[in-house]
CSV table of C-alpha atoms in Angstrom, one decimal:
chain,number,residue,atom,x,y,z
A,1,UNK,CA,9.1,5.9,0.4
A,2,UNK,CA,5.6,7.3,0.0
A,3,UNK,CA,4.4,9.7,-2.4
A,4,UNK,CA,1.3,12.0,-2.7
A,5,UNK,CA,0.8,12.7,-6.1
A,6,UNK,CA,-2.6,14.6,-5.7
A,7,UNK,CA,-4.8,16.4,-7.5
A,8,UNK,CA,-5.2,13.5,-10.4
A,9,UNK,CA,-8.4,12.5,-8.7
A,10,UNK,CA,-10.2,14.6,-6.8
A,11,UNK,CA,-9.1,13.5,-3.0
A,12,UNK,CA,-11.5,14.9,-0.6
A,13,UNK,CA,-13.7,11.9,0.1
A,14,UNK,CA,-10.9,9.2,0.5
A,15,UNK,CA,-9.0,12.4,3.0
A,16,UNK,CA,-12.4,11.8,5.0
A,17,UNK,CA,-12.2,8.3,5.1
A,18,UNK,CA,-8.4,8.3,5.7
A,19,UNK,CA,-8.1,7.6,9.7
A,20,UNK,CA,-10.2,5.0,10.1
A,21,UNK,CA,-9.4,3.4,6.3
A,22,UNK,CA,-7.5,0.8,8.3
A,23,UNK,CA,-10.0,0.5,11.6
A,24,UNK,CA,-12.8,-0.6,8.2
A,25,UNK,CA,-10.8,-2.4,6.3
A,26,UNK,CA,-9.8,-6.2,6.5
A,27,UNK,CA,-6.0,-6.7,5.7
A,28,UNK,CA,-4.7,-8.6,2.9
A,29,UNK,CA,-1.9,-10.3,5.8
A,30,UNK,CA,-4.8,-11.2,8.4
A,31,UNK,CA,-4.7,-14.8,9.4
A,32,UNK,CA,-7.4,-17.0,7.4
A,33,UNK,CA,-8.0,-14.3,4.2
A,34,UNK,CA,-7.0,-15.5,1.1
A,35,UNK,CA,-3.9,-13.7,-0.5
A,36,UNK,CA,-2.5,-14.3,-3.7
A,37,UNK,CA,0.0,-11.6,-3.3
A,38,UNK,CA,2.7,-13.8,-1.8
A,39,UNK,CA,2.4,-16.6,-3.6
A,40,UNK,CA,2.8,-14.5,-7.1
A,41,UNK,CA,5.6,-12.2,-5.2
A,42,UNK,CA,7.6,-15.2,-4.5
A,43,UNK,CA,7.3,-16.5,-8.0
A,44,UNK,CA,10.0,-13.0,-8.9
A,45,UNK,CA,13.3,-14.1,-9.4
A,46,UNK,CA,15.9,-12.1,-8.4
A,47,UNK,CA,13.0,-9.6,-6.9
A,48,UNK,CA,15.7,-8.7,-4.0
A,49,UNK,CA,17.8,-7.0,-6.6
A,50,UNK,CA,14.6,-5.5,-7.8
A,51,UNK,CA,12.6,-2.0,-7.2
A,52,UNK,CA,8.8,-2.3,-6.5
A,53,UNK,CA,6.0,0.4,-6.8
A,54,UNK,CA,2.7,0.1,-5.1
A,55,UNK,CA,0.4,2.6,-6.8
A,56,UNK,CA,-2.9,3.3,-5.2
A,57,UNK,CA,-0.6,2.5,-1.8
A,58,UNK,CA,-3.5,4.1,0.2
A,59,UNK,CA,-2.1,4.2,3.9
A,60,UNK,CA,0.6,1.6,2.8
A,61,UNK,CA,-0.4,-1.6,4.4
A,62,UNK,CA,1.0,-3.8,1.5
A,63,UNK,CA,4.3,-2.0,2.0
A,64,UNK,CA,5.8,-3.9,4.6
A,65,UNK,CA,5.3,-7.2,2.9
A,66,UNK,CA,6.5,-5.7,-0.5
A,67,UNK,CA,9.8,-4.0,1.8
A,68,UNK,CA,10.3,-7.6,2.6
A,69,UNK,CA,10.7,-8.8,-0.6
A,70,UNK,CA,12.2,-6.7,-3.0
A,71,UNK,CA,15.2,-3.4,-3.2
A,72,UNK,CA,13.3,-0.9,-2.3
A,73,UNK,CA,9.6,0.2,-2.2
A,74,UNK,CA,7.7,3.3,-3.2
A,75,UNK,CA,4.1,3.9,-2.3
A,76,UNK,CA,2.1,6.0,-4.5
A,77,UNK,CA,-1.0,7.6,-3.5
A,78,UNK,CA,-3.0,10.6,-5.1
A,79,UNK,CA,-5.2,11.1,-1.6
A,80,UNK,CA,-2.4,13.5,0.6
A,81,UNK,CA,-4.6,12.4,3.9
A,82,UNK,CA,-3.9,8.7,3.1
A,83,UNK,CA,-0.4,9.0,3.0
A,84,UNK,CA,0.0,11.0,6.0
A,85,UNK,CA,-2.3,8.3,7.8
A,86,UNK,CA,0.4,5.9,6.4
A,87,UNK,CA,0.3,2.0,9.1
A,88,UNK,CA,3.9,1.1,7.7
């Protein structure tokens, strides 16, 4: 699940941004880049009984990891255009 919760921030400049977010931006998951995520994400007990929330989800790419591990998932975003550009 991803949610637009606009309007906190002003969203226009990350809406601009939003199709080629991903094209610019190196992910977390690429081979050779240093990511604490899994490591501290594996350390959760019992995190497949668990719920997770990734606020500031952008277009979502931590999602499938977090899908992975844990209940269920929900991706929280205040920029509309990022979560329609959503790479889950």
């Amino acid at each position: 699940i991803m949610i637009n919760i606009g309007h906190i921030m002003e969203d226009k400049e990350w809406g601009k941004i939003a199709e080629e977010y991903f094209d610019n931006l190196t992910s977390p998951f690429e081979k050779g880049v240093l990511n604490p995520i899994p490591e501290i994400v594996n350390k959760i007990k019992a995190r497949k009984s668990m719920d997770a929330v990734d606020l500031g989800t952008g277009i979502g790419n931590l999602i499938t990891f977090l899908e992975k591990s844990f209940r269920s998932v929900t991706g929280i975003d205040f920029s509309k255009k990022m979560v329609e550009t959503k790479r889950v």
